[in-house]
Coordinates of C-alpha atoms in Angstrom, one line a residue:
Chain A
M27 CA 56.3 90.6 131.8
T28 CA 54.8 92.4 135.2
G29 CA 52.1 94.4 135.6
A30 CA 48.0 93.5 136.5
D31 CA 46.0 92.7 134.0
Q32 CA 43.2 95.5 133.6
Q33 CA 42.0 94.1 130.6
G34 CA 41.3 90.4 130.4
P35 CA 42.7 87.2 128.4
A36 CA 42.6 88.3 125.1
A37 CA 43.4 92.1 126.1
T38 CA 46.8 89.6 128.0
L39 CA 47.5 87.7 125.6
A40 CA 47.6 89.6 122.7
A41 CA 50.1 92.1 124.9
L42 CA 52.5 88.8 125.0
H43 CA 52.5 88.8 121.2
A44 CA 53.0 92.1 121.1
A45 CA 56.1 92.0 122.9
L46 CA 57.7 88.2 121.7
D47 CA 57.2 90.4 117.8
R48 CA 59.3 93.5 119.6
V49 CA 62.2 90.2 121.5
L50 CA 62.0 88.5 117.8
H51 CA 62.4 91.8 116.0
D52 CA 65.6 92.6 118.4
A53 CA 67.3 89.5 118.4
P54 CA 69.9 88.4 116.0
R55 CA 68.9 85.3 115.0
P56 CA 65.4 83.2 115.5
P57 CA 64.8 81.2 119.1
T58 CA 64.6 77.4 118.9
H59 CA 62.0 77.7 121.7
V60 CA 59.1 79.7 122.0
V61 CA 56.9 80.0 125.7
V62 CA 53.9 81.7 125.8
R63 CA 51.3 81.9 128.5
S64 CA 48.1 84.7 129.4
G65 CA 46.8 83.6 133.1
G66 CA 49.9 84.5 135.2
E67 CA 51.7 86.2 132.0
S68 CA 55.1 85.1 130.8
I69 CA 56.8 84.7 128.2
E70 CA 60.6 82.7 127.5
L71 CA 62.6 82.3 124.8
T72 CA 65.9 79.8 124.4
W73 CA 68.4 80.1 121.0
S74 CA 70.6 77.3 121.5
A75 CA 74.3 77.5 119.8
A76 CA 72.8 75.2 116.6
V77 CA 71.5 77.8 114.4
A78 CA 70.6 79.2 110.9
P79 CA 72.9 81.6 109.1
P80 CA 72.1 85.3 109.8
P81 CA 70.1 87.2 107.8
V82 CA 72.0 88.7 104.9
P83 CA 71.6 92.8 105.3
E84 CA 70.7 93.3 101.7
A85 CA 72.8 96.5 100.8
A86 CA 76.4 95.3 102.0
P87 CA 78.6 97.6 101.8
P88 CA 80.8 96.9 99.0
A89 CA 84.3 96.6 99.3
P90 CA 83.5 96.0 103.3
V91 CA 87.9 95.2 104.0
E92 CA 87.5 97.7 107.6
A93 CA 86.7 96.9 110.9
E94 CA 83.3 98.3 110.8
R95 CA 82.2 95.2 109.6
Q96 CA 80.9 92.9 112.5
P97 CA 79.6 90.2 112.3
A98 CA 76.5 89.6 114.6
A99 CA 76.9 88.9 118.2
S100 CA 77.6 85.4 118.2
D101 CA 78.3 81.8 120.4
G102 CA 79.7 79.8 118.2
H103 CA 83.9 79.2 116.8
L104 CA 85.2 82.2 114.2
V105 CA 86.8 80.5 112.0
R106 CA 89.1 83.8 111.2
A107 CA 91.7 85.2 108.8
P108 CA 95.2 84.4 109.0
L109 CA 96.2 87.6 107.2
V110 CA 95.2 90.0 104.5
G111 CA 93.6 89.6 101.0
T112 CA 90.5 88.5 99.6
F113 CA 88.4 85.2 100.3
Y114 CA 87.4 82.5 97.7
A115 CA 84.8 80.4 99.3
A116 CA 85.1 77.8 96.5
P117 CA 88.7 75.8 95.4
E118 CA 88.3 77.8 91.2
P119 CA 85.4 80.0 89.6
G120 CA 82.9 78.2 89.3
A121 CA 83.2 75.0 91.4
P122 CA 81.8 74.0 94.6
P123 CA 82.2 75.9 97.6
F124 CA 85.2 74.5 99.9
V125 CA 81.7 74.5 103.1
A126 CA 79.2 74.9 103.0
V127 CA 76.3 75.3 106.1
G128 CA 75.3 72.7 107.3
D129 CA 78.2 70.5 106.7
L130 CA 80.6 69.6 110.0
V131 CA 83.9 70.0 109.8
E132 CA 86.9 68.7 110.7
A133 CA 90.6 70.6 112.5
G134 CA 92.7 71.7 110.0
Q135 CA 90.7 70.5 106.4
Q136 CA 90.3 73.2 104.3
V137 CA 87.6 76.0 103.4
A138 CA 89.0 79.3 102.0
I139 CA 91.6 80.1 100.1
I140 CA 92.3 83.7 101.1
E141 CA 94.7 85.3 97.5
A142 CA 97.7 87.5 99.1
M143 CA 99.4 89.3 96.7
K144 CA 99.2 86.7 94.3
L145 CA 99.5 83.9 96.5
M146 CA 96.3 81.2 97.3
N147 CA 97.3 80.7 100.9
P148 CA 94.4 78.1 101.6
I149 CA 92.9 78.6 104.9
E150 CA 91.9 75.8 107.2
A151 CA 89.6 74.7 109.6
D152 CA 91.4 75.4 113.7
R153 CA 89.0 73.0 115.4
A154 CA 86.0 71.0 114.0
G155 CA 81.8 71.9 113.9
R156 CA 79.2 71.8 112.2
V157 CA 79.2 75.0 110.4
T158 CA 76.3 76.9 111.4
A159 CA 77.2 80.8 108.8
V160 CA 79.8 81.9 105.9
L161 CA 80.1 85.3 107.0
I162 CA 82.0 86.6 103.7
K163 CA 80.9 86.5 100.2
N164 CA 83.6 85.2 97.7
G165 CA 84.9 87.5 96.2
E166 CA 85.7 90.1 99.1
G167 CA 88.9 91.3 100.7
V168 CA 88.5 90.9 104.7
G169 CA 90.8 92.3 107.5
Y170 CA 93.4 90.1 109.2
D171 CA 92.2 88.1 111.4
E172 CA 88.0 89.0 110.8
P173 CA 85.9 86.8 110.9
L174 CA 85.2 83.8 108.1
F175 CA 83.2 81.0 109.4
E176 CA 81.0 80.7 113.2
L177 CA 81.2 76.8 113.1
D178 CA 79.3 75.0 116.3
C179 CA 81.8 72.7 117.7
D180 CA 79.2 71.6 120.6
G181 CA 80.6 68.2 120.9
Q182 CA 82.6 68.0 118.0
G183 CA 86.2 70.6 119.5
Chain B
M29 CA 96.8 114.2 92.3
F30 CA 95.9 110.7 93.8
D31 CA 92.5 109.8 94.8
T32 CA 93.1 107.2 97.5
V33 CA 96.2 106.8 99.2
L34 CA 97.1 104.4 101.8
I35 CA 99.3 105.1 105.3
A36 CA 101.3 102.3 105.9
N37 CA 102.2 103.5 109.7
R38 CA 100.6 104.4 113.1
G39 CA 100.2 106.8 115.7
E40 CA 100.7 110.5 115.6
I41 CA 102.3 110.4 112.3
A42 CA 99.4 108.3 110.4
L43 CA 97.2 111.0 112.0
R44 CA 99.1 113.9 110.3
V45 CA 99.2 111.9 106.8
V46 CA 95.2 111.8 107.1
R47 CA 94.7 115.4 107.6
T48 CA 96.8 116.7 104.9
C49 CA 95.1 113.9 102.4
R50 CA 91.6 115.0 103.9
D51 CA 92.7 119.0 102.9
M52 CA 93.5 117.5 99.4
G53 CA 90.3 116.5 99.1
I54 CA 92.4 112.6 98.7
T55 CA 91.0 108.9 100.9
S56 CA 93.2 108.4 103.1
V57 CA 93.5 104.4 104.5
V58 CA 94.9 103.4 107.8
V59 CA 96.6 100.4 107.7
H60 CA 97.1 98.9 111.5
S61 CA 97.7 96.5 113.7
G62 CA 94.7 94.2 115.9
V63 CA 95.2 96.7 118.6
D64 CA 94.8 99.7 117.2
A65 CA 91.6 98.8 115.6
D66 CA 90.5 101.8 117.7
S67 CA 93.0 103.9 117.7
A68 CA 92.8 107.7 116.3
A69 CA 94.5 107.1 112.7
A70 CA 92.1 104.8 112.5
Q71 CA 89.2 106.5 113.7
A72 CA 90.3 109.7 111.8
A73 CA 90.7 108.0 108.4
D74 CA 88.4 107.7 105.6
R75 CA 88.4 104.1 105.7
R76 CA 91.2 101.5 107.5
I77 CA 91.9 98.1 107.4
N78 CA 93.5 96.0 109.6
I79 CA 96.9 94.0 108.1
G80 CA 98.2 92.0 111.5
P81 CA 98.8 91.0 115.2
A82 CA 100.9 93.8 117.4
D83 CA 103.7 93.2 116.8
P84 CA 105.1 94.7 114.0
R85 CA 107.5 91.9 111.7
R86 CA 104.1 90.3 111.0
S87 CA 102.1 94.3 110.5
Y88 CA 103.7 97.6 110.1
L89 CA 107.1 95.9 108.7
Y90 CA 105.5 93.6 106.8
A91 CA 105.4 94.6 103.4
P92 CA 102.9 91.9 101.7
A93 CA 100.2 92.4 104.0
V94 CA 100.9 96.6 102.9
I95 CA 100.8 95.7 99.4
E96 CA 97.9 94.0 100.1
A97 CA 96.1 96.7 102.0
A98 CA 96.8 98.9 99.1
R99 CA 95.8 96.8 96.5
L100 CA 92.0 95.8 98.4
T101 CA 91.5 99.0 98.7
G102 CA 92.5 101.2 95.3
A103 CA 95.8 103.4 97.2
Q104 CA 97.2 104.3 94.5
A105 CA 100.3 105.7 96.2
V106 CA 101.4 104.2 100.0
H107 CA 102.6 107.5 102.2
P108 CA 105.6 105.5 104.6
G109 CA 105.4 108.3 107.1
Y110 CA 108.4 107.7 109.2
G111 CA 110.4 104.8 111.1
F112 CA 108.4 101.1 110.1
L113 CA 108.9 101.0 106.3
S114 CA 109.7 104.8 105.1
E115 CA 113.4 104.2 104.7
D116 CA 113.4 100.4 103.4
P117 CA 114.7 100.5 99.3
D118 CA 113.2 96.5 99.2
F119 CA 109.7 98.0 100.5
A120 CA 109.9 101.3 97.5
T121 CA 110.7 98.6 94.5
I122 CA 107.9 95.6 95.8
C123 CA 105.3 99.8 95.7
A124 CA 106.2 100.4 92.4
E125 CA 106.4 96.5 91.0
N126 CA 102.9 96.6 92.1
G127 CA 101.6 99.8 90.8
L128 CA 102.4 102.0 93.9
V129 CA 104.2 105.5 93.7
F130 CA 105.7 105.3 97.4
V131 CA 105.9 109.0 98.2
G132 CA 109.6 109.0 98.8
P133 CA 112.5 109.5 97.0
A134 CA 113.6 105.7 94.4
A135 CA 114.5 103.2 95.9
E136 CA 118.2 103.6 94.3
V137 CA 118.5 106.8 95.8
M138 CA 117.7 105.6 99.4
A139 CA 119.2 102.5 99.2
R140 CA 122.8 104.1 98.1
L141 CA 121.5 107.3 101.2
G142 CA 120.9 104.3 103.4
D143 CA 123.8 102.7 103.6
K144 CA 125.9 105.8 105.3
S145 CA 129.5 104.9 104.6
T146 CA 127.8 105.5 101.2
A147 CA 126.5 108.6 101.8
R148 CA 129.2 109.8 103.4
R149 CA 131.3 108.9 100.2
M150 CA 129.4 110.9 97.8
M151 CA 128.5 113.6 100.0
A152 CA 132.1 113.9 100.8
D153 CA 132.3 114.2 96.2
A154 CA 129.7 116.4 96.4
G155 CA 131.9 118.8 98.3
L156 CA 130.1 118.2 101.4
P157 CA 132.5 118.9 104.4
V158 CA 132.5 115.3 106.3
V159 CA 133.6 114.5 110.0
P160 CA 137.6 112.4 108.9
G161 CA 136.9 109.4 109.6
S162 CA 136.9 105.9 107.3
R163 CA 135.7 106.4 103.8
E164 CA 134.4 102.7 103.0
P165 CA 132.8 100.2 106.2
V166 CA 135.5 98.6 108.6
G167 CA 135.5 94.9 109.2
T168 CA 138.3 94.0 110.8
A169 CA 139.9 94.5 114.5
D170 CA 143.4 95.3 112.1
E171 CA 141.7 97.5 110.8
A172 CA 139.7 99.7 113.0
A173 CA 143.0 100.5 115.8
E174 CA 144.2 101.2 112.0
V175 CA 141.2 104.2 111.9
A176 CA 141.2 104.7 115.0
R177 CA 145.1 105.7 114.8
R178 CA 144.3 108.1 112.0
I179 CA 141.5 110.3 114.5
G180 CA 142.5 110.2 117.0
Y181 CA 140.1 109.7 120.6
P182 CA 136.8 110.5 121.5
L183 CA 135.3 107.8 117.6
I184 CA 132.0 106.9 117.4
V185 CA 131.5 104.0 115.9
K186 CA 127.1 103.3 113.6
A187 CA 126.7 101.0 111.9
V188 CA 126.5 101.2 108.6
A189 CA 122.2 100.6 107.9
G190 CA 121.8 102.5 111.5
G191 CA 119.3 105.3 112.0
G192 CA 116.6 107.2 113.9
G193 CA 120.1 107.5 117.4
R194 CA 120.0 103.5 117.3
G195 CA 123.5 101.6 116.0
M196 CA 126.3 103.8 118.1
A197 CA 128.4 103.9 119.8
V198 CA 131.0 106.1 121.2
V199 CA 134.9 104.6 122.1
R200 CA 137.1 107.1 124.9
D201 CA 140.1 106.3 124.8
A202 CA 141.5 103.1 122.8
G203 CA 141.2 100.2 125.5
A204 CA 137.7 100.7 124.4
L205 CA 137.8 100.2 120.6
L206 CA 137.7 96.2 119.8
P207 CA 134.9 96.0 122.4
T208 CA 133.1 98.3 121.1
F209 CA 133.9 98.0 117.6
R210 CA 132.6 94.2 117.9
A211 CA 129.4 95.0 120.2
T212 CA 128.1 97.9 118.0
R213 CA 128.6 94.7 115.0
A214 CA 126.5 92.9 116.6
S215 CA 124.0 95.0 117.4
A216 CA 123.8 96.1 113.3
Q217 CA 123.5 92.7 112.7
A218 CA 120.5 92.0 115.3
A219 CA 118.7 95.5 114.3
F220 CA 119.6 96.0 110.9
G221 CA 119.9 92.1 109.7
D222 CA 123.3 93.8 108.3
N223 CA 126.2 93.8 110.7
R224 CA 128.4 96.9 108.6
V225 CA 130.0 99.7 110.3
Y226 CA 131.9 103.0 109.6
M227 CA 134.0 105.1 112.0
E228 CA 134.1 109.2 112.2
Q229 CA 136.2 111.3 114.6
Y230 CA 133.5 112.2 117.5
L231 CA 133.1 116.0 117.9
Y232 CA 132.0 116.4 121.5
G233 CA 130.3 119.3 122.3
A234 CA 128.9 120.1 118.6
R235 CA 125.2 121.0 117.9
H236 CA 122.6 118.6 116.0
I237 CA 122.1 121.2 112.7
E238 CA 119.9 120.2 110.1
I239 CA 118.1 121.3 106.5
Q240 CA 115.2 120.4 105.5
V241 CA 114.7 119.7 101.5
L242 CA 112.0 119.1 98.8
A243 CA 112.8 118.3 95.5
D244 CA 110.6 117.5 92.3
G245 CA 111.0 115.2 89.5
H246 CA 111.7 118.3 88.1
G247 CA 115.1 119.4 88.8
N248 CA 113.7 122.2 91.4
V249 CA 115.1 122.1 94.9
V250 CA 114.7 124.2 98.0
H251 CA 115.5 124.4 101.5
L252 CA 112.8 125.3 103.9
G253 CA 116.0 126.1 106.4
E254 CA 117.5 125.1 109.5
R255 CA 116.7 122.6 113.0
D256 CA 118.1 122.3 115.4
C257 CA 117.8 118.8 117.4
S258 CA 120.9 119.2 119.5
V259 CA 118.7 118.2 123.1
Q260 CA 119.1 115.0 123.3
R261 CA 119.9 111.9 125.3
R262 CA 120.8 108.9 123.8
H263 CA 121.1 110.4 120.5
Q264 CA 118.1 110.2 120.1
K265 CA 116.1 114.3 119.4
L266 CA 114.2 115.6 122.4
V267 CA 113.7 119.2 121.9
E268 CA 113.3 120.4 118.3
E269 CA 113.2 124.0 117.2
S270 CA 113.6 126.3 114.5
P271 CA 115.2 128.8 113.1
A272 CA 118.4 127.8 115.1
P273 CA 119.5 130.1 117.5
E274 CA 122.9 131.7 117.7
L275 CA 125.0 130.9 114.6
P276 CA 127.8 132.6 113.2
P277 CA 126.5 134.3 111.0
G278 CA 126.5 133.0 107.1
L279 CA 126.3 129.9 108.6
A280 CA 122.8 127.9 108.4
D281 CA 122.3 129.6 104.6
R282 CA 126.1 127.0 104.5
L283 CA 124.3 124.1 105.5
A284 CA 121.3 125.3 103.0
G285 CA 124.0 125.0 100.2
Y286 CA 125.7 122.1 101.2
A287 CA 122.0 120.4 101.3
V288 CA 120.9 121.8 98.2
A289 CA 123.6 120.4 96.4
G290 CA 124.5 117.2 98.4
C291 CA 119.8 116.6 97.1
R292 CA 121.2 117.7 93.9
A293 CA 124.1 115.1 93.8
A294 CA 121.7 112.5 94.9
G295 CA 119.1 112.2 92.2
Y296 CA 117.1 112.9 95.3
R297 CA 112.9 113.4 94.9
G298 CA 111.1 114.0 97.2
A299 CA 111.0 115.8 101.3
G300 CA 114.7 114.7 103.2
T301 CA 116.3 116.6 106.0
F302 CA 119.6 117.0 105.6
E303 CA 121.8 117.0 109.0
F304 CA 125.6 117.8 110.1
L305 CA 127.0 118.0 113.4
V306 CA 128.6 121.8 113.9
R307 CA 131.0 122.9 116.7
G308 CA 132.1 127.0 116.3
A309 CA 132.0 127.8 112.6
E310 CA 132.8 124.6 111.7
A311 CA 130.1 121.6 110.3
A312 CA 129.8 118.3 108.7
F313 CA 128.1 116.6 107.0
I314 CA 126.8 113.1 109.2
E315 CA 123.3 111.8 107.0
V316 CA 120.4 112.1 105.0
N317 CA 116.7 111.0 106.7
S318 CA 114.7 110.5 103.1
R319 CA 111.5 110.3 105.2
I320 CA 109.7 113.2 106.3
Q321 CA 111.4 113.7 110.6
V322 CA 109.1 114.3 113.7
E323 CA 109.9 117.5 114.6
H324 CA 109.2 119.1 110.7
P325 CA 106.6 121.0 112.4
V326 CA 109.4 122.8 112.9
T327 CA 109.5 124.1 109.8
E328 CA 106.1 124.0 109.0
M329 CA 105.0 127.0 111.7
V330 CA 107.9 129.7 110.0
T331 CA 107.6 128.3 106.2
G332 CA 103.8 128.2 106.5
I333 CA 104.5 124.8 104.2
D334 CA 102.8 122.1 104.8
I335 CA 105.3 119.2 104.4
V336 CA 103.1 116.2 104.2
R337 CA 101.4 118.3 101.3
E338 CA 103.9 119.2 99.2
Q339 CA 105.8 115.1 99.2
L340 CA 102.3 114.2 98.0
R341 CA 102.5 116.3 95.5
I342 CA 105.6 115.8 94.4
A343 CA 104.9 112.2 94.3
A344 CA 102.3 112.5 91.7
G345 CA 104.7 114.2 89.9
E346 CA 104.0 117.4 89.7
P347 CA 106.1 121.0 90.5
L348 CA 107.4 122.4 93.3
G349 CA 104.7 125.1 93.3
F350 CA 107.3 128.3 94.2
D351 CA 110.9 128.4 94.0
Q352 CA 113.4 128.9 96.7
D353 CA 112.9 132.9 96.8
R354 CA 109.3 132.6 97.6
V355 CA 110.4 130.7 100.8
E356 CA 109.9 132.9 103.6
R357 CA 110.6 132.5 107.4
R358 CA 108.4 134.3 110.2
G359 CA 109.4 133.4 113.9
A360 CA 110.8 131.1 115.8
S361 CA 108.4 127.8 116.7
V362 CA 110.0 124.5 119.9
E363 CA 108.8 121.3 119.4
C364 CA 108.8 119.1 122.4
R365 CA 109.0 115.2 122.4
I366 CA 106.3 114.1 124.8
N367 CA 107.3 110.0 125.7
A368 CA 105.7 107.5 127.6
E369 CA 108.8 107.1 129.1
D370 CA 111.0 107.9 132.5
P371 CA 113.6 110.2 132.8
A372 CA 114.4 109.4 136.5
R373 CA 115.1 105.4 135.2
D374 CA 117.4 106.7 132.8
F375 CA 113.9 106.8 130.0
A376 CA 113.1 103.5 130.8
P377 CA 109.3 103.1 128.6
C378 CA 106.4 103.6 130.5
P379 CA 103.7 101.7 128.3
G380 CA 100.7 101.1 130.2
T381 CA 96.5 102.7 129.7
L382 CA 95.9 106.7 129.4
T383 CA 93.1 107.2 131.9
G384 CA 93.9 111.1 131.6
F385 CA 95.2 112.8 128.7
R386 CA 94.2 116.6 127.7
A387 CA 96.7 118.6 125.1
P388 CA 97.5 122.0 125.7
G389 CA 95.9 124.1 123.8
G390 CA 95.9 128.6 122.7
P391 CA 97.4 131.0 121.4
F392 CA 100.5 129.3 118.5
V393 CA 100.6 125.8 119.6
R394 CA 99.8 123.6 118.0
V395 CA 99.8 119.8 119.4
D396 CA 100.4 117.2 117.1
T397 CA 99.3 113.3 119.6
H398 CA 97.3 110.0 119.0
A399 CA 96.4 110.4 122.6
F400 CA 93.0 110.4 124.2
P401 CA 91.7 109.4 127.2
G402 CA 92.0 105.3 127.5
A403 CA 94.3 105.2 125.1
Q404 CA 97.0 103.1 125.3
A405 CA 100.9 103.2 125.6
R406 CA 102.1 100.1 123.8
P407 CA 105.1 97.9 124.8
E408 CA 105.6 96.7 121.1
Y409 CA 105.8 100.5 119.4
D410 CA 107.2 103.8 119.9
S411 CA 106.4 105.8 122.9
L412 CA 106.1 108.9 120.7
L413 CA 102.8 110.3 122.8
A414 CA 102.0 113.4 121.8
K415 CA 104.6 116.4 120.3
V416 CA 104.1 119.8 122.2
V417 CA 105.0 123.1 119.2
T418 CA 105.0 126.9 119.9
W419 CA 105.3 129.2 117.9
G420 CA 106.6 132.7 118.4
Q421 CA 107.4 136.4 116.8
D422 CA 111.1 135.3 119.0
R423 CA 112.2 131.9 120.1
D424 CA 112.0 133.8 123.8
Q425 CA 108.3 134.0 122.7
A426 CA 108.3 130.7 121.6
L427 CA 109.5 129.6 124.9
A428 CA 107.3 130.9 127.1
R429 CA 104.4 130.0 124.7
M430 CA 106.0 126.5 125.4
R431 CA 106.9 126.2 129.0
R432 CA 102.9 127.1 129.6
A433 CA 101.7 124.7 127.0
L434 CA 103.5 121.7 128.4
G435 CA 102.3 123.0 132.1
E436 CA 98.8 122.5 130.5
L437 CA 99.4 119.4 129.6
R438 CA 98.3 116.3 131.6
V439 CA 99.3 113.1 131.0
E440 CA 97.3 109.4 133.7
G441 CA 97.4 106.7 133.5
P442 CA 98.9 103.9 136.1
G443 CA 102.8 102.9 136.0
V444 CA 102.5 105.1 133.4
H445 CA 105.5 108.3 133.0
T446 CA 106.4 111.6 130.9
T447 CA 109.9 113.5 129.4
A448 CA 106.9 116.1 130.2
G449 CA 108.9 117.5 133.5
L450 CA 112.5 116.8 132.0
L451 CA 112.0 119.0 129.0
A452 CA 110.0 121.4 131.7
D453 CA 113.9 121.8 133.1
V454 CA 115.4 121.7 130.1
L455 CA 112.9 125.2 129.7
D456 CA 114.7 126.8 132.1
D457 CA 118.7 125.7 131.7
P458 CA 120.1 129.0 131.1
D459 CA 122.3 127.2 129.0
F460 CA 119.7 126.2 126.3
C461 CA 117.5 129.6 126.7
A462 CA 120.3 131.7 126.0
G463 CA 121.3 129.0 122.5
R464 CA 124.7 127.9 123.5
H465 CA 123.6 124.3 124.7
D466 CA 125.5 121.1 122.5
T467 CA 124.0 117.2 122.6
T468 CA 126.0 117.3 125.5
L469 CA 122.8 119.7 127.9
L470 CA 121.3 116.2 129.0
D471 CA 123.7 114.1 129.8
R472 CA 125.2 117.5 131.9
R473 CA 122.5 118.0 133.6
A474 CA 122.3 114.2 134.9
A475 CA 125.7 113.7 135.6
S476 CA 125.4 117.7 137.7

């Protein structure tokens, strides 16, 4: 942020906070590190690859199998659907999910099921990493190649 | 009528079906491969769903993915377009088993007509003239030699499971018979998974004339007249028109009568095309295409009937809304197929990105295309980029408008060539202009 401060330190700090509010509002996920200075003005934000799951939109589309359902921009590894079908996060209704946010998964570990043509197809992680987001709700339709999970593979791949 | 129809195809025909669905208030779902996510059809549809990668065997030809997409989107019917799964009786059966209406004839009818040898026999039994040839598939070299002795040369060896101009080879003398017979069997096995072939006399210098039929599930059959598709290269059509010019008096009506009789004999339902070879006043049945044809727009232009709409109505169990007396044909219509191919290199496909594309327009011009600036002509798929169709009060006027339209067409991109220039030359060919052309026109032009 640049520009001469005509209003004094308090006004500068307020302006920096307002700018920070705008950036946080527009950011896809919270930063891990924030610096706000007043003298000489500054605002610095840092994001790491390890992130919390993106906020769930309040009104999810009814059957989002179309390409319109775009995941938030991600710098993690995406585990994608190898076929079109219905996504199941757990081995059976009522059972705990195969994986949850924060879990470490191995390459080849089953993370979901996609049902297609009445066949239950096990979906495996193609890389090792920590689950940072589950991008599809249980029971939703998914298209081919649609992102299902986000993994942080730093030091895990 | 259906609420939701899934379109199991891509390119211009997928867009064509989307448009009629919109006209009819039907929700359209287009399946697409990963590389077609931004295609014109996917963008125009009410909904789209990615069913697999670019390789059509894992997407557009992969029935489980198509069926699953229909289930997920609540579609009640599947329109297969042309090519891909459109003439696959197994796919029609799978649709029925999954509670989906296949927009086309019953699977068993499609199977009988798709087996070209069986179709020939069925139509001969129904009283249609057929080209002299083998009644059954020819399995051995001895059988092939025997049939050749009976029907003479030139002859044509055709794959039983062939279609779309693929899986056939002409034999001009006895020396070429066995190598061609074996090669056609091998290529039929590779292309269609079925090595059976049959043999027919080859009518050199014949015209390709076909009849469009519509048959509902209530016993009503009508024809929408004929199309001339004689401008071909390697048995694939490039220019089509309706009506066929300069046919001997009464021949078009006779062919239409054959098609309607054949339709009834086969128990056909839906839109279909009966193809004939015509030489002078002689005509012979060759095959039935049990799907919408690429060249259907010329028939729509002269009849005012939306053939895709009729397909959907028939599939929904509705009776045809008109009888033969109500089918009126006015004027003449011509279609030119703009393919991403290089005529100077034996029509080699020219995939690439279209940096520029401008469709022609103006009075009485229709362009069915999925092309736009930035679109890709993909190497995995058919090279058809656009169909330019014109109408006129007579053939000369339709051709004049086509010359104008081709002059307006712009297709640009690194390495992209099209058939447009060649087609413009054809439109000026004296034989073509006089309606004297036959299927050898392009070969003769190339030779000169």
